[in-house]
Structure formats: C-alpha cells, structure tokens
Short mmCIF file of C-alpha atoms and ligand atoms in Angstrom, two decimals:
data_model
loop_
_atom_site.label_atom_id
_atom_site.label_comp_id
_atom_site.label_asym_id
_atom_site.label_seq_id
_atom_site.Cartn_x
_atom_site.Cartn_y
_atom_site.Cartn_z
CA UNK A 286 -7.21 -0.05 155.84
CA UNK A 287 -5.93 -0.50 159.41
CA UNK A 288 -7.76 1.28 162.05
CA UNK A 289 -6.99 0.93 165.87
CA UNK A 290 -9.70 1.39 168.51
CA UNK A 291 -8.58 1.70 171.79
CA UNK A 292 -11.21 0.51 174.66
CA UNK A 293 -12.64 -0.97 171.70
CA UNK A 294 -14.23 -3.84 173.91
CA UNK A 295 -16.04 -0.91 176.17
CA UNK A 296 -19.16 0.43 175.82
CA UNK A 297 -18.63 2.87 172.75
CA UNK A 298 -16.03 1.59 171.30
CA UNK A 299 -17.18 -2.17 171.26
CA UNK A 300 -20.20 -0.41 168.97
CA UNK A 301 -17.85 1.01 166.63
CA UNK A 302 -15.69 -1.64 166.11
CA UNK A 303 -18.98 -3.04 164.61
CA UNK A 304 -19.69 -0.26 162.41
CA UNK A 305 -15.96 0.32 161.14
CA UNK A 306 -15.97 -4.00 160.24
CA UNK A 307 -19.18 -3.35 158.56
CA UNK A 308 -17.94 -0.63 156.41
CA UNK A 309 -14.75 -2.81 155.88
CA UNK A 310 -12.34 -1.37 157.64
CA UNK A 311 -9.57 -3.98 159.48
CA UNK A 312 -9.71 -3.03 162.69
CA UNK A 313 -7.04 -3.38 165.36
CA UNK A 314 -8.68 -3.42 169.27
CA UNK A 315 -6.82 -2.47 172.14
CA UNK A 316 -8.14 -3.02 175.44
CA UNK A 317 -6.79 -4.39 178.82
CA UNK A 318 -10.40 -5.70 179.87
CA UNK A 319 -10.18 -3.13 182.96
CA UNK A 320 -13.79 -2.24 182.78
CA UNK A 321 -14.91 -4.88 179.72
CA UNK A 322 -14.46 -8.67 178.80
CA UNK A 323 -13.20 -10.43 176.62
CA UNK A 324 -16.63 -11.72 175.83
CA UNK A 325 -17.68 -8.45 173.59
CA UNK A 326 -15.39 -9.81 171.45
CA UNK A 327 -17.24 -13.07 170.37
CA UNK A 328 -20.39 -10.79 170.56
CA UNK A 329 -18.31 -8.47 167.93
CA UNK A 330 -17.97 -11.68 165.49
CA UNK A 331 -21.47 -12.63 165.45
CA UNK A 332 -22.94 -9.44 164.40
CA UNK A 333 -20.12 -8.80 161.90
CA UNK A 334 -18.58 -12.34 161.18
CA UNK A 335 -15.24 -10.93 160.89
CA UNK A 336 -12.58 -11.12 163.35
CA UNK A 337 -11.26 -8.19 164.94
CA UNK A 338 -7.11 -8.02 165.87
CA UNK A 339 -7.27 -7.95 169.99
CA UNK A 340 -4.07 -7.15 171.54
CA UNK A 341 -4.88 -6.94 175.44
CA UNK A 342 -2.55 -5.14 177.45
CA UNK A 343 -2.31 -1.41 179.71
CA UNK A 344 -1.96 1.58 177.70
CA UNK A 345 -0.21 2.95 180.71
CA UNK A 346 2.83 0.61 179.82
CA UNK A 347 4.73 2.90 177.53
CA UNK A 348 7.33 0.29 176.14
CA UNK A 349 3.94 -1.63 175.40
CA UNK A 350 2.67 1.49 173.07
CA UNK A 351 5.76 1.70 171.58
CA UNK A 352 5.94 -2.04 170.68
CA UNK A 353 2.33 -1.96 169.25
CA UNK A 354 3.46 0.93 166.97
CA UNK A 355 6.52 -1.16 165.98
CA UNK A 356 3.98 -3.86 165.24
CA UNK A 357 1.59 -2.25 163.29
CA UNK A 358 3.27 0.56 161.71
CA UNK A 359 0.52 0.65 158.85
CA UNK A 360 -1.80 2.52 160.88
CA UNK A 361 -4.82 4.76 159.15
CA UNK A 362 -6.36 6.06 161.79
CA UNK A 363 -6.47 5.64 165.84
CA UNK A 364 -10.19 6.27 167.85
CA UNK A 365 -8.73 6.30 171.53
CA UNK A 366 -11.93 5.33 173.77
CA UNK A 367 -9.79 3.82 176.41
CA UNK A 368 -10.42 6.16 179.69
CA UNK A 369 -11.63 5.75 183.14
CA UNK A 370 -15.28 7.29 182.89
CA UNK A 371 -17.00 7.38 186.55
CA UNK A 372 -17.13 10.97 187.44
CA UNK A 373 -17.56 10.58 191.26
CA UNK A 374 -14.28 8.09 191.70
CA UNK A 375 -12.52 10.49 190.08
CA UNK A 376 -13.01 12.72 192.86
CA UNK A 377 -11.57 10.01 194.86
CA UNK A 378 -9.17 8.96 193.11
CA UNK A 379 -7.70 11.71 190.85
CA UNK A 380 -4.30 10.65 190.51
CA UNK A 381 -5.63 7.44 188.96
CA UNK A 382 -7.73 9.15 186.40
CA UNK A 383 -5.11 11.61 185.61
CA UNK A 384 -2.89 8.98 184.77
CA UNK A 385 -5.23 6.56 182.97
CA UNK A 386 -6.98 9.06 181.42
CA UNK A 387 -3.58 11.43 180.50
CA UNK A 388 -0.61 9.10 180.17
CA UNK A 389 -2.02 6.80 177.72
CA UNK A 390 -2.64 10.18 175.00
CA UNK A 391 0.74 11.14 175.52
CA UNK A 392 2.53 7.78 174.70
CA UNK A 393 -0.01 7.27 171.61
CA UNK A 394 0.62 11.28 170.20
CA UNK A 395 4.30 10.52 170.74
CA UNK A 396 3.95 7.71 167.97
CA UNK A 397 1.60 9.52 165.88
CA UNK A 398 3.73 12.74 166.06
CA UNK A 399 6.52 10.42 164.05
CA UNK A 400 4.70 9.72 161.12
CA UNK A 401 4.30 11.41 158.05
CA UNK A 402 0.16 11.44 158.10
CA UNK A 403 -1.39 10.40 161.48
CA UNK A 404 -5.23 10.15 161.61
CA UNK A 405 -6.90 10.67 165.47
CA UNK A 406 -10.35 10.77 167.32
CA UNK A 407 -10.27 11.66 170.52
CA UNK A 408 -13.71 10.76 172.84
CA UNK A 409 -14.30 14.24 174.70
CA UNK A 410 -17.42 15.28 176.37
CA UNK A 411 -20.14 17.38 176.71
CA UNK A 412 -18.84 17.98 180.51
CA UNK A 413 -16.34 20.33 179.04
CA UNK A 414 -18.96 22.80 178.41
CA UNK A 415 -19.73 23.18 182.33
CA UNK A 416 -23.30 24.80 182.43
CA UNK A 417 -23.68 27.11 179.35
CA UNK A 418 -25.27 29.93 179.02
CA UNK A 419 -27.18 29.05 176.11
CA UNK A 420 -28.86 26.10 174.94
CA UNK A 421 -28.39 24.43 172.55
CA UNK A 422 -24.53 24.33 173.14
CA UNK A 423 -22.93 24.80 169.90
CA UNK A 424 -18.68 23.96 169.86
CA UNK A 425 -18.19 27.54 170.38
CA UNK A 426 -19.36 27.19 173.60
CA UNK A 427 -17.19 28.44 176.37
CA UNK A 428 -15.21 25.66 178.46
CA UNK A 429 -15.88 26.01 181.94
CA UNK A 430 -13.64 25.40 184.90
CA UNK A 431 -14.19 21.08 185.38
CA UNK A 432 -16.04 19.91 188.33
CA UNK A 433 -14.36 16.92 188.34
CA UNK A 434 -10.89 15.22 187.77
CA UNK A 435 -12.61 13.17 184.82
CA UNK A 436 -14.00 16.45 183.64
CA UNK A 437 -10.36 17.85 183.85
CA UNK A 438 -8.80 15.35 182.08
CA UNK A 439 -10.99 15.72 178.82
CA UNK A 440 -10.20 19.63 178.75
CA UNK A 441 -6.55 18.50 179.51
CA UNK A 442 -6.29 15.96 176.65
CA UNK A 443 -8.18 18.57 174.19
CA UNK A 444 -5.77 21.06 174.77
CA UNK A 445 -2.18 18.38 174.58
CA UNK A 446 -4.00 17.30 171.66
CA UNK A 447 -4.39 21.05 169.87
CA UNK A 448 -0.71 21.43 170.76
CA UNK A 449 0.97 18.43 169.29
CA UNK A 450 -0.72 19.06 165.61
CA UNK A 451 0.79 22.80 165.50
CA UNK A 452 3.84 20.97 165.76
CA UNK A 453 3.12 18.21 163.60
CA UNK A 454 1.60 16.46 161.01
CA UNK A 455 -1.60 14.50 163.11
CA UNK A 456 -5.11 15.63 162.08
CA UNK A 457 -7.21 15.31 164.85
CA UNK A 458 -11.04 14.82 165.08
CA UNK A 459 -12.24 15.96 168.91
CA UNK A 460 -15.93 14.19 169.61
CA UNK A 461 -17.69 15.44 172.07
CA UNK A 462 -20.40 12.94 173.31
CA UNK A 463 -23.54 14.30 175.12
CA UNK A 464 -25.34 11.06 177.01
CA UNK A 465 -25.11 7.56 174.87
CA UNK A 466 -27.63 5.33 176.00
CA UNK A 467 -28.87 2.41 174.54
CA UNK A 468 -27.62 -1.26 172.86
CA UNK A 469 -27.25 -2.85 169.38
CA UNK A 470 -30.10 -4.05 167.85
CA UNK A 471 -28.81 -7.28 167.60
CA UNK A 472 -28.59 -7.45 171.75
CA UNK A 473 -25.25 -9.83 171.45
CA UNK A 474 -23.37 -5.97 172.71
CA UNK A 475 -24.74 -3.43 174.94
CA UNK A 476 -23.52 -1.38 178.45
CA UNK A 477 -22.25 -3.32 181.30
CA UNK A 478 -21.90 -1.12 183.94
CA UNK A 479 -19.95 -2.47 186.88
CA UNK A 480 -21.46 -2.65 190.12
CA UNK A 481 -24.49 0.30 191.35
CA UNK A 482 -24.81 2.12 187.91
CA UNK A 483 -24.27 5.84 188.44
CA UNK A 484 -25.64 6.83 184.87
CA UNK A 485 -29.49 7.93 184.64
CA UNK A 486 -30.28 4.91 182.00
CA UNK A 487 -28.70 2.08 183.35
CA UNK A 488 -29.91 2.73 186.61
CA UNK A 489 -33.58 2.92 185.39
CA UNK A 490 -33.01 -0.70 183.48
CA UNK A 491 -31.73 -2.19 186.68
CA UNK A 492 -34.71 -1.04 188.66
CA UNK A 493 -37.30 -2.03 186.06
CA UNK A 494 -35.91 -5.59 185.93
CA UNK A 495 -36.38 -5.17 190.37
CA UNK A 496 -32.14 -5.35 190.82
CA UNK A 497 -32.76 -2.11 192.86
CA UNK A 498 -35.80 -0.90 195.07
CA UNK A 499 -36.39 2.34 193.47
CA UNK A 500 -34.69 5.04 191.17
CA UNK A 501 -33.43 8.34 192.72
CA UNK A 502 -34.09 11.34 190.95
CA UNK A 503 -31.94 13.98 192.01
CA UNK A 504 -33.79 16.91 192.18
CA UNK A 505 -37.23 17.97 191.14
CA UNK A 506 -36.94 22.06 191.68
CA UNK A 507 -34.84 23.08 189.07
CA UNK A 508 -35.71 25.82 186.33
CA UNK A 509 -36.73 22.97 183.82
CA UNK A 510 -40.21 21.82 182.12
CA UNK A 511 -41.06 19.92 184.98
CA UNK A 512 -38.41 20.54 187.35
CA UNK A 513 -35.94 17.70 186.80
CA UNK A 514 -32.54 18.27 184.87
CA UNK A 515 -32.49 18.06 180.94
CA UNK A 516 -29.98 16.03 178.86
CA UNK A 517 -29.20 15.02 175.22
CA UNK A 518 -29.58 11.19 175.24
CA UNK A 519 -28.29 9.78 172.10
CA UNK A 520 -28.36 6.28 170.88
CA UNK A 521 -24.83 5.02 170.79
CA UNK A 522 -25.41 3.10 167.33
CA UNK A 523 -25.51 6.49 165.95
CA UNK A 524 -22.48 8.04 167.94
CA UNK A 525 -20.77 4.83 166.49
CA UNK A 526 -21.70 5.87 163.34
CA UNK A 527 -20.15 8.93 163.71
CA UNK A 528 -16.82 7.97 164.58
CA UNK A 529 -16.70 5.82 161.11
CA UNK A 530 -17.83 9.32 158.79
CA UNK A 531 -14.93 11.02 160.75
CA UNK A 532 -12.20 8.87 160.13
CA UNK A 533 -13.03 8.51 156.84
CA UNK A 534 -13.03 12.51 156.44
CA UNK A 535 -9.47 12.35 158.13
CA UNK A 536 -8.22 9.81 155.67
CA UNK A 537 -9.76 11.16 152.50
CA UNK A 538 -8.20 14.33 153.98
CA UNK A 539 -9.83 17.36 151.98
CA UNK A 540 -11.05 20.48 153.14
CA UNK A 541 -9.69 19.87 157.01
CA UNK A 542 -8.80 22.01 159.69
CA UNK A 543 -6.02 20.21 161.67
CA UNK A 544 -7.91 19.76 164.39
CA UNK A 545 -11.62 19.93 164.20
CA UNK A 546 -14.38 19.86 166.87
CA UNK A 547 -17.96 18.48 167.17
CA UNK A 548 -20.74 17.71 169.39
CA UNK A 549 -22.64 14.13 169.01
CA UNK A 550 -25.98 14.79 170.29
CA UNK A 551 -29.47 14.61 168.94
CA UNK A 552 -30.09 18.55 169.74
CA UNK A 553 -33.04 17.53 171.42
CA UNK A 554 -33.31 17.83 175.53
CA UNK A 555 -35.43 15.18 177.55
CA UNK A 556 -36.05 15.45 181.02
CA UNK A 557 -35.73 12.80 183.77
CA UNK A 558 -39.20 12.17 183.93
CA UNK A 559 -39.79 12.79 180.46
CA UNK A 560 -36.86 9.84 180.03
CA UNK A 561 -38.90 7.95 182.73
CA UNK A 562 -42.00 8.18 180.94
CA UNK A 563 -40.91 6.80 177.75
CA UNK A 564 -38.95 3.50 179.71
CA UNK A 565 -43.00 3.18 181.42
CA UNK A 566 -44.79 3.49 178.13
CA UNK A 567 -42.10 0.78 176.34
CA UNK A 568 -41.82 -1.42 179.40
CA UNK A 569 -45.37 -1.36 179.65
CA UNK A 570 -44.75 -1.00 183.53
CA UNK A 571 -44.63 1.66 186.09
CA UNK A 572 -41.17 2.60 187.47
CA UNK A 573 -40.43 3.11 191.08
CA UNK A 574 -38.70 6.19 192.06
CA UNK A 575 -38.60 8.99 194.24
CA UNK A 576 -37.50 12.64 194.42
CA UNK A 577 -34.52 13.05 196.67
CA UNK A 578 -32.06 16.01 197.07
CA UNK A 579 -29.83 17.48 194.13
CA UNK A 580 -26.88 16.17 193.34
CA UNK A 581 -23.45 17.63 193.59
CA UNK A 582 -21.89 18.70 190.54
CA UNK A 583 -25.06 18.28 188.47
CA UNK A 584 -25.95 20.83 185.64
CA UNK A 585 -29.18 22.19 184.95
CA UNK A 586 -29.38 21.67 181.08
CA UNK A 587 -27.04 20.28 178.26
CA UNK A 588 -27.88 19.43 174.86
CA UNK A 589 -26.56 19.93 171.72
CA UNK A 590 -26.21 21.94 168.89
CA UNK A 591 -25.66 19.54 166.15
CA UNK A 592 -25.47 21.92 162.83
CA UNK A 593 -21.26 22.05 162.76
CA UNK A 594 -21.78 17.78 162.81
CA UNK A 595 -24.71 17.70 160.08
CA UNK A 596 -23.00 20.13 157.80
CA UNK A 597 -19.38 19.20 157.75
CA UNK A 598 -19.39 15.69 159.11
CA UNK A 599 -22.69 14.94 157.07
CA UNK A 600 -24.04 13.34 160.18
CA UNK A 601 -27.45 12.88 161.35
CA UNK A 602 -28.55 11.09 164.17
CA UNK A 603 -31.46 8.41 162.75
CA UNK A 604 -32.08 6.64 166.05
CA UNK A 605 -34.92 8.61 168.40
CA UNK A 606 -35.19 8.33 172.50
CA UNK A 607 -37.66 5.34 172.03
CA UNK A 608 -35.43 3.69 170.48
CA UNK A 609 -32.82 3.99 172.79
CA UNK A 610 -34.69 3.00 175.62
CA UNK A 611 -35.96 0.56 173.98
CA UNK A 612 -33.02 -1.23 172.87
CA UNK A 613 -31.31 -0.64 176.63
CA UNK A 614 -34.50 -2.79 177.74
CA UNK A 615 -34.48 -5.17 175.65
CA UNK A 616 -30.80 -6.09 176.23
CA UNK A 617 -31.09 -5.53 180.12
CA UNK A 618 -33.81 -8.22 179.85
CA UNK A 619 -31.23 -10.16 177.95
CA UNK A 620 -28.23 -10.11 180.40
CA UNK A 621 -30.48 -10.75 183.29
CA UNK A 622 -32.04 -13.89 181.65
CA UNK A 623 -28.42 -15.19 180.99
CA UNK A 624 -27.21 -14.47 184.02
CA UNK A 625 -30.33 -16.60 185.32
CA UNK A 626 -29.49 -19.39 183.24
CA UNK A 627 -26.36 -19.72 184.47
CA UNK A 628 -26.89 -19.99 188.39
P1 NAD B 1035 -15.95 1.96 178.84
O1 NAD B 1035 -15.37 1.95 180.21
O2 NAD B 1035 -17.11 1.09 178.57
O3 NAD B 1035 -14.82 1.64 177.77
C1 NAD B 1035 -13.47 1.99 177.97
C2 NAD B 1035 -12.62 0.78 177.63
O4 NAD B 1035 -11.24 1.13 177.76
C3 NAD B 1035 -12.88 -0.42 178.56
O5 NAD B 1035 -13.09 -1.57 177.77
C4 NAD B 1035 -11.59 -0.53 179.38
O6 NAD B 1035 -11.31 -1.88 179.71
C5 NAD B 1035 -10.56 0.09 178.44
N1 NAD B 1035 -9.42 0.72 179.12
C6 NAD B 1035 -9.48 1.63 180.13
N2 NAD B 1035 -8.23 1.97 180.50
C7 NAD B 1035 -7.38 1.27 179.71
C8 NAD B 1035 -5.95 1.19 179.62
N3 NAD B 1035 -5.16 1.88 180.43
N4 NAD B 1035 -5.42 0.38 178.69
C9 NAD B 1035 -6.21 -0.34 177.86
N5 NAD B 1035 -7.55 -0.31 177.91
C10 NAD B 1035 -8.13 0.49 178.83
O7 NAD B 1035 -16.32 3.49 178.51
P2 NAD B 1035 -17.24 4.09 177.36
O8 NAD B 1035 -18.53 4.50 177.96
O9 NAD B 1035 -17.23 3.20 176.18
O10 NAD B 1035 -16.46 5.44 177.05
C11 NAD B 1035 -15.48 5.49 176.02
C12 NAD B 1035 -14.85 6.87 176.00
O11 NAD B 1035 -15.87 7.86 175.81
C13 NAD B 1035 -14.13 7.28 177.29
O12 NAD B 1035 -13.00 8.02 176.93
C14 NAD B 1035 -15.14 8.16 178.01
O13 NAD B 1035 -14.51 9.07 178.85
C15 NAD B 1035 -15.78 8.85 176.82
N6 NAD B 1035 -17.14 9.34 177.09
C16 NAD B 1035 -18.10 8.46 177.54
C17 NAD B 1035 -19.39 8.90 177.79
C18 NAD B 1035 -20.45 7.98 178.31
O14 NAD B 1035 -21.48 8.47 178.78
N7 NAD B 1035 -20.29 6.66 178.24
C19 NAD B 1035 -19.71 10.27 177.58
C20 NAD B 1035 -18.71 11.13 177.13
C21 NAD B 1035 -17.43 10.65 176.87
C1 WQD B 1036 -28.35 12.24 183.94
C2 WQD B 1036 -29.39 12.92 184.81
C3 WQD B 1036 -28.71 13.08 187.13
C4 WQD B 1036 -28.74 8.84 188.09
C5 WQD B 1036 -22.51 12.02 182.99
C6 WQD B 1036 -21.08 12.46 183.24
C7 WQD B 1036 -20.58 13.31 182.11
C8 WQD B 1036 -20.77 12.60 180.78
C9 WQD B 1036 -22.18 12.18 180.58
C10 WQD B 1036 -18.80 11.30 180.29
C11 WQD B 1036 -28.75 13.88 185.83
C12 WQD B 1036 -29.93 12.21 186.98
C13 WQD B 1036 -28.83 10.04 187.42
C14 WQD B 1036 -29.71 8.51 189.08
C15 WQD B 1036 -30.80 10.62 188.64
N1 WQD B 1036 -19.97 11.39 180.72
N2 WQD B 1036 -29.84 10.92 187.69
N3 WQD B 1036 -30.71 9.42 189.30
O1 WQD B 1036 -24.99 13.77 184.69
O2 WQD B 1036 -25.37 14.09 182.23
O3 WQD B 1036 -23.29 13.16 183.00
O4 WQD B 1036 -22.59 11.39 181.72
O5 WQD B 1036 -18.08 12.13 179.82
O6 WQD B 1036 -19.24 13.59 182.35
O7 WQD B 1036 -21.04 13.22 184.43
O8 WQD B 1036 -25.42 11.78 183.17
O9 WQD B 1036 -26.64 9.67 183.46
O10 WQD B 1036 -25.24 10.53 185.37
O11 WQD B 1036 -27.34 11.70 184.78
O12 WQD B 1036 -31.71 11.41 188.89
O13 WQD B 1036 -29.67 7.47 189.73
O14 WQD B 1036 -30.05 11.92 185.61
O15 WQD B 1036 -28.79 13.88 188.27
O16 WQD B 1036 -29.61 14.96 185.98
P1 WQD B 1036 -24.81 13.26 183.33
P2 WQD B 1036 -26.12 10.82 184.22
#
C-alpha cells in the first residue's frame, strides 16, 4: 500500500518514513531538500533496508502536484509534513510562509478532492491552542487568535481542510504536535536544525557539545513550579508512531468522523530547568545558561491532554523525557564527531 510523505526527509517526517517501511507500507517521499538533505535518505535505508520512492521537487509548483498525482494515482494515504516551521521568520517573512505553508494544501486537496476515497494527515500544532485556560489542553480547547504567521497558517490549513471533506469524500486525520524532541535510536536520523537553533532542545545540545557560550532561558518569573515556562516534550519516535496507527485507522476506515482531531503529547509538563536538569544528570555535565528577559510571544504552559489519542487512536506514548534527551545527545555527539572527521 502506497503512502506519500511529504517533507518526508525533515525532521518528523524522515522518522516516519521509518516507521511506515517498518510496518510495510511502500512509501512515496516528497521533499525539495529546502530545509533537509538528501543524505536522510541513505540514513532511511540503513535502519530499514528498504528503499523509499524520492521524488524531489517544490510543492509550490502546481503543474508539479498535478503530475505526481498523474504518476502515482494509487495513492492510500498522504501525511503532508512539508511546511516552513521557524516561528520568528515568519514574522518576517509572512508572505513566504503563507505561501509555503498554504499553497502546497490547496494543490494536494485539489487532487485528493477527485478521488473516490482519499486518506490525509495533516501536521498541526499545539500553537493553535494560544494559552489555554486549562491544563491539560484537551482538542476541545478553544483556538486562540495566532501570534504568529506560522501559527496562522496551521489554524488556516485546519479550517480549508474541515471545508473540503463536507464537500467531498477525503477523511482527514488533524495531528496536533506539542514539542518533539529527540533522535532515532539508531543515531543514522535525528534534527538538523539550520543555523542558531531557536527550539529549547537543540539549543541545549549545541551548548553542551561548547558550539554556543551559554543557553538563554527566557524568563524565570512566570507562575510555574520554578518560574520558567512548561511544555509537553515528546519523543518524536513515538509521534512517528502515531502517524502510522492513524493512517491505518483512515484506511481500514470504520467508526470515523470525516475529519478527526488529536493532540500528540505525553500529558506530562516539564519545565526549562526541569528539561535542563535531566540533559545535566544524562550528560553527566553542568550546562551553562543564564536567565535573561521573556520572550515575545511565549506561553506560560502547554501540555496535553492525551485521552481522545489513547482511546480512539489506541496510542500511547512509550518513550519518557530521559529518553528523549538522551537520544538528542547522543546523536548531537554523533554529528559533531562527523563533522570533525571531515575537516
Ligand atoms: P522540517 O523542516 O524538518 O521538515 C519539513 C520538510 O519539508 C523539509 O525536509 C523541507 O525540505 C520540506 N519542504 C518544505 N517546504 C517544501 C516544499 N514547498 N516542497 C517540498 N518540500 C518542502 O520540519 P519538521 O520539524 O519535521 O516539521 C514537520 C511538520 O510538522 C511541519 O508542518 C511543522 O510545521 C509541523 N510541526 C513541527 C513541530 C516541531 O516542533 N518540529 C511542532 C508542531 C508542528
Ligand atoms: C520551549 C521553551 C522558550 C529556546 C515552538 C513553536 C510552536 C511549536 C512548538 C511548531 C520556551 C524556552 C527556548 C532558548 C529558552 N512548533 N527557550 N531558550 O516555544 O513551545 O514552541 O515549538 O508548530 O509553534 O513556537 O518551543 O523549543 O522554542 O521553546 O528559554 O534558547 O524554551 O522560551 O519557554 P515552543 P521552544
């Protein structure tokens, strides 16, 4: 059974192309290497030792998507990763992330909206949910105004997405990821952020391995355990993992709403420090950092309620914060040694 995964050489969806070949799905990447390379792909075939389809062009080509429909018109399912993701360029540069982020759904529904059954998982995001009023945030959740462009254009695509199935046939699957952190056990795949990391984890790796002076935490007086913001930091084997049970539940088809939403998260908060803590304890090294101002746009507290997920979906996350942080170190320790090697 065919499955396309857009993005699937990024950060998320390079992990779940691994977990859909494993489960023996064919799988069909689509990627234009924009914020990946084409060397996830050989990392792909040694953990799975099956090839992968890679057709590498722009989803913002339309006569491109319609060609790749054309080509592969025995599609099962489509997971669309493929997105711009930083949340501060989006603020400078909205157009581009309303067209990266907006054109590519529409030219990919407008195929899907042809055929008879049309199987989709969209990659939404806890930032739709704002700051909520009550924790943890459950998919009833009110959807706040976005503080972002990026933020705007995960509400947007929900809602584009909701109205092409009422007017036909696609069953849609909306994930909504809280923070994925974290690397394949194997360490031949992992997150390669692109220049000065803006994510909490990544930025933490890069200063344990001494790439950066110290860490910046952004804000020590807020109405928390210890002051510093609270997230739901999730391994991203197990929001891979996720992505396989839904598609399956789309193409086995029973008992579905047409379009159905849930949260990936492990329903447990962590602090920075708390997050801090555990990279000292696995690193077996103290981390530099220091408390400067808040930053803009930041909410207090977001994690998840994961019942609607465990119930329906049958989903559990198995993977705890050690774990994650454990595997993010180990494979930042990897890339660094490589990239050693080869000066
Ligand atoms: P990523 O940047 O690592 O992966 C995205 C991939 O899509 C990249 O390989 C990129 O080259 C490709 N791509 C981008 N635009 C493309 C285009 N126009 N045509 C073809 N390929 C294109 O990002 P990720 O962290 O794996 O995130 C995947 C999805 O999950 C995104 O939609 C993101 O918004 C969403 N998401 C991510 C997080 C997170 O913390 N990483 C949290 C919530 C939601
Ligand atoms: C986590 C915490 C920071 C870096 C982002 C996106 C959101 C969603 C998830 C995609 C915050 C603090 C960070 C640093 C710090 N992604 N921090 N020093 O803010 O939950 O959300 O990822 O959809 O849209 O905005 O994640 O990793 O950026 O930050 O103190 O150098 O760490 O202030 O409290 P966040 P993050």
């Amino acid at each position: 059974m065919k499955i396309v995964v857009s993005g699937g050489l990024g950060y998320i969806g390079s992990h779940t192309v691994v977990e859909l070949l494993n489960e023996g799905f064919e799988v069909v990447i689509i990627d234009d290497l924009s914020n990946s390379s084409v060397e996830v792909l050989d990392g792909i075939i040694r953990i799975t030792k099956k090839i992968p389809i890679f057709e590498n062009f722009d989803l913002r080509e339309k006569n491109k998507v319609q060609q790749f429909f054309k080509k592969h018109y025995d599609v099962a399912g489509f997971i669309h990763f493929a997105a711009s993701k930083a949340v501060g360029e989006s603020v400078q540069k909205p157009l581009l992330y309303y067209e990266n982020n907006l054109a590519p759904l529409i030219y990919i529904l407008q195929e899907l909206q042809e055929k008879l059954v049309a199987n989709f998982i969209f990659s939404s995001s806890c930032t739709v949910y704002g700051q909520a009023e009550s924790m943890p945030i459950t998919e009833m959740a009110s959807i706040q105004p976005a503080v972002s462009p990026y933020g705007n254009t995960k509400q947007i695509g929900e809602e584009i997405i909701k109205d092409v199935a009422k007017v036909s046939s696609l069953n849609a699957v909306l994930l909504r990821y809280f923070n994925p952190i974290g690397s394949h056990s194997s360490l031949e795949i992992g997150e390669l952020p692109l220049g000065i990391p803006q994510n909490l984890v990544p930025y933490i790796m890069q200063t344990g391995m001494g790439l950066r002076k110290e860490l910046s935490v952004y804000g020590d007086d807020y109405p928390t355990i210890d002051g510093t913001c609270v997230r739901d930091y999730i391994h991203v084997v197990d929001v891979a993992k996720a992505h396989v049970i839904a598609i399956q539940r789309l193409i086995n088809g029973k008992n579905l709403e047409q379009v159905e939403i849930f949260n990936l998260g492990t329903g447990r908060g962590s602090s920075i420090l708390e997050v801090i803590q555990t990279f000292e304890k696995i690193s077996e090294q103290k981390l530099p950092y220091n408390i400067v101002n808040r930053r803009n746009g930041d909410v207090v507290t977001a994690y998840a309620n994961t019942e609607k997920a465990n119930a329906i979906l049958g989903w559990k996350t198995k993977l705890t914060l050690e774990d994650a942080i454990a595997s993010a170190w180990n494979w930042e320790k990897k890339i660094q040694k490589e990239k050693f090697k080869s000066l």
